[in-house]
Amino acid sequence: MSAPTLEQFQQQVSELLLRHRSLLDVLSKYGQSGASVNRAVAKSVTECGCIELNARKQEFTDEINLEQAKIALHHHINGHLCELCRDAIKNELGRNLFYMSAMCNLLDIQLDDVVAHESGKCNTLGLFNLT
């Protein structure tokens, strides 16, 4: 079974969303689902322990080039998600995507357009996109 396109998924969400059709409901559910993603990741550290965080100052100097910086900068994660935590996080990310799609539907925005626009910005701005 192949994954649906963003357009197909957005249509599916449109057909399924009954209870929370108000934009305010969708906004609050989207925020709540984002917090649930954060909580699932935190639980993989604090309850399961399959990953550990070792956060520290990012050492970035002007003497290194961008390719060297990609290697030198850390993501602060040690270990790998176990299957149970991976499934839990994927579930929460899916719920978050559901409410993002619902918000797009209510505001008459195509999720494909959002992805294409953001990809265009990434292509244009490159590494300076999120600084």
Short mmCIF file of C-alpha atoms in Angstrom, two decimals:
data_model
loop_
_atom_site.label_atom_id
_atom_site.label_comp_id
_atom_site.label_asym_id
_atom_site.label_seq_id
_atom_site.Cartn_x
_atom_site.Cartn_y
_atom_site.Cartn_z
CA MET A 1 0.00 0.00 0.00
CA SER A 2 1.49 3.30 -1.05
CA ALA A 3 1.25 6.45 1.01
CA PRO A 4 -1.44 8.92 -0.02
CA THR A 5 -0.42 12.22 -1.53
CA LEU A 6 -0.76 15.33 0.59
CA GLU A 7 -3.81 16.27 -1.47
CA GLN A 8 -5.44 12.89 -0.84
CA PHE A 9 -4.67 13.08 2.87
CA GLN A 10 -6.08 16.60 3.09
CA GLN A 11 -9.28 15.41 1.38
CA GLN A 12 -9.52 12.49 3.80
CA VAL A 13 -9.16 14.84 6.78
CA SER A 14 -11.89 17.05 5.31
CA GLU A 15 -14.25 14.09 5.18
CA LEU A 16 -13.40 12.87 8.70
CA LEU A 17 -13.37 16.09 10.69
CA LEU A 18 -16.81 16.39 12.23
CA ARG A 19 -16.54 17.26 15.89
CA HIS A 20 -13.98 20.06 15.75
CA ARG A 21 -15.03 22.03 12.68
CA SER A 22 -14.53 25.44 14.26
CA LEU A 23 -11.24 27.13 13.47
CA LEU A 24 -10.78 27.82 17.17
CA ASP A 25 -11.26 24.12 17.97
CA VAL A 26 -8.77 23.12 15.28
CA LEU A 27 -6.23 25.71 16.48
CA SER A 28 -6.42 24.43 20.03
CA LYS A 29 -6.27 20.78 18.94
CA TYR A 30 -3.26 21.58 16.72
CA GLY A 31 -1.46 23.18 19.66
CA GLN A 32 -2.38 20.28 21.91
CA SER A 33 -1.13 17.76 19.35
CA GLY A 34 2.18 19.65 19.09
CA ALA A 35 2.56 19.41 22.87
CA SER A 36 1.82 15.68 22.64
CA VAL A 37 4.65 15.26 20.12
CA ASN A 38 6.99 17.02 22.54
CA ARG A 39 5.77 14.85 25.42
CA ALA A 40 6.26 11.62 23.47
CA VAL A 41 9.84 12.60 22.67
CA ALA A 42 10.46 13.58 26.30
CA LYS A 43 9.08 10.23 27.49
CA SER A 44 11.49 8.37 25.22
CA VAL A 45 14.25 10.07 27.22
CA THR A 46 12.80 10.12 30.74
CA GLU A 47 10.69 6.95 30.92
CA CYS A 48 12.04 4.56 28.31
CA GLY A 49 15.61 5.78 28.11
CA CYS A 50 16.13 4.53 24.56
CA ILE A 51 17.61 7.93 23.74
CA GLU A 52 19.57 10.31 25.91
CA LEU A 53 20.16 14.02 25.58
CA ASN A 54 23.58 15.49 26.11
CA ALA A 55 22.98 19.17 25.42
CA ARG A 56 25.86 21.58 25.47
CA LYS A 57 26.92 24.81 23.86
CA GLN A 58 27.32 24.57 20.11
CA GLU A 59 30.87 25.49 19.24
CA PHE A 60 30.76 27.46 16.00
CA THR A 61 33.71 29.54 14.91
CA ASP A 62 34.34 31.65 11.85
CA GLU A 63 37.38 29.52 11.00
CA ILE A 64 35.37 26.49 9.83
CA ASN A 65 33.44 26.28 6.60
CA LEU A 66 29.81 25.20 6.31
CA GLU A 67 30.56 21.56 5.54
CA GLN A 68 32.80 21.34 8.59
CA ALA A 69 30.11 23.02 10.69
CA LYS A 70 27.58 20.36 9.68
CA ILE A 71 29.94 17.76 11.11
CA ALA A 72 30.98 19.75 14.18
CA LEU A 73 27.52 20.82 15.35
CA HIS A 74 25.70 18.27 17.48
CA HIS A 75 22.09 17.12 17.61
CA HIS A 76 22.60 16.19 21.28
CA ILE A 77 20.96 12.76 20.90
CA ASN A 78 22.65 9.58 22.04
CA GLY A 79 21.05 6.25 21.18
CA HIS A 80 18.19 5.33 18.89
CA LEU A 81 14.43 5.26 19.36
CA CYS A 82 13.11 1.84 20.28
CA GLU A 83 10.20 0.50 18.26
CA LEU A 84 7.64 1.41 20.94
CA CYS A 85 8.82 5.04 21.22
CA ARG A 86 9.15 5.38 17.43
CA ASP A 87 5.54 4.22 17.05
CA ALA A 88 4.32 6.58 19.78
CA ILE A 89 6.09 9.58 18.23
CA LYS A 90 4.88 8.68 14.73
CA ASN A 91 1.34 8.46 16.11
CA GLU A 92 1.59 11.92 17.69
CA LEU A 93 3.18 13.41 14.57
CA GLY A 94 0.32 11.94 12.53
CA ARG A 95 -2.27 13.54 14.79
CA ASN A 96 -0.40 16.84 14.48
CA LEU A 97 -0.41 16.52 10.68
CA PHE A 98 -4.14 15.73 10.81
CA TYR A 99 -4.93 19.00 12.58
CA MET A 100 -2.53 20.94 10.35
CA SER A 101 -4.45 19.57 7.37
CA ALA A 102 -7.74 20.46 9.04
CA MET A 103 -6.53 24.03 9.53
CA CYS A 104 -5.51 24.19 5.88
CA ASN A 105 -8.96 22.96 4.88
CA LEU A 106 -10.77 25.56 6.98
CA LEU A 107 -8.58 28.35 5.61
CA ASP A 108 -8.77 27.09 2.00
CA ILE A 109 -5.03 26.45 1.78
CA GLN A 110 -3.60 23.45 -0.04
CA LEU A 111 -1.05 21.51 2.01
CA ASP A 112 0.84 20.83 -1.22
CA ASP A 113 1.18 24.60 -1.68
CA VAL A 114 2.50 25.02 1.87
CA VAL A 115 5.16 22.35 1.28
CA ALA A 116 6.07 23.75 -2.14
CA HIS A 117 6.34 27.29 -0.74
CA GLU A 118 8.54 26.19 2.16
CA SER A 119 10.70 24.09 -0.16
CA GLY A 120 11.12 27.11 -2.43
CA LYS A 121 12.24 29.20 0.53
CA CYS A 122 14.71 26.50 1.52
CA ASN A 123 16.09 26.38 -2.00
CA THR A 124 16.40 30.16 -2.19
CA LEU A 125 17.70 30.88 1.30
CA GLY A 126 19.60 27.63 1.86
CA LEU A 127 21.30 27.55 5.24
CA PHE A 128 20.06 31.04 6.08
CA ASN A 129 16.42 29.90 6.01
CA LEU A 130 15.99 29.41 9.76
CA THR A 131 18.69 31.59 11.26
#
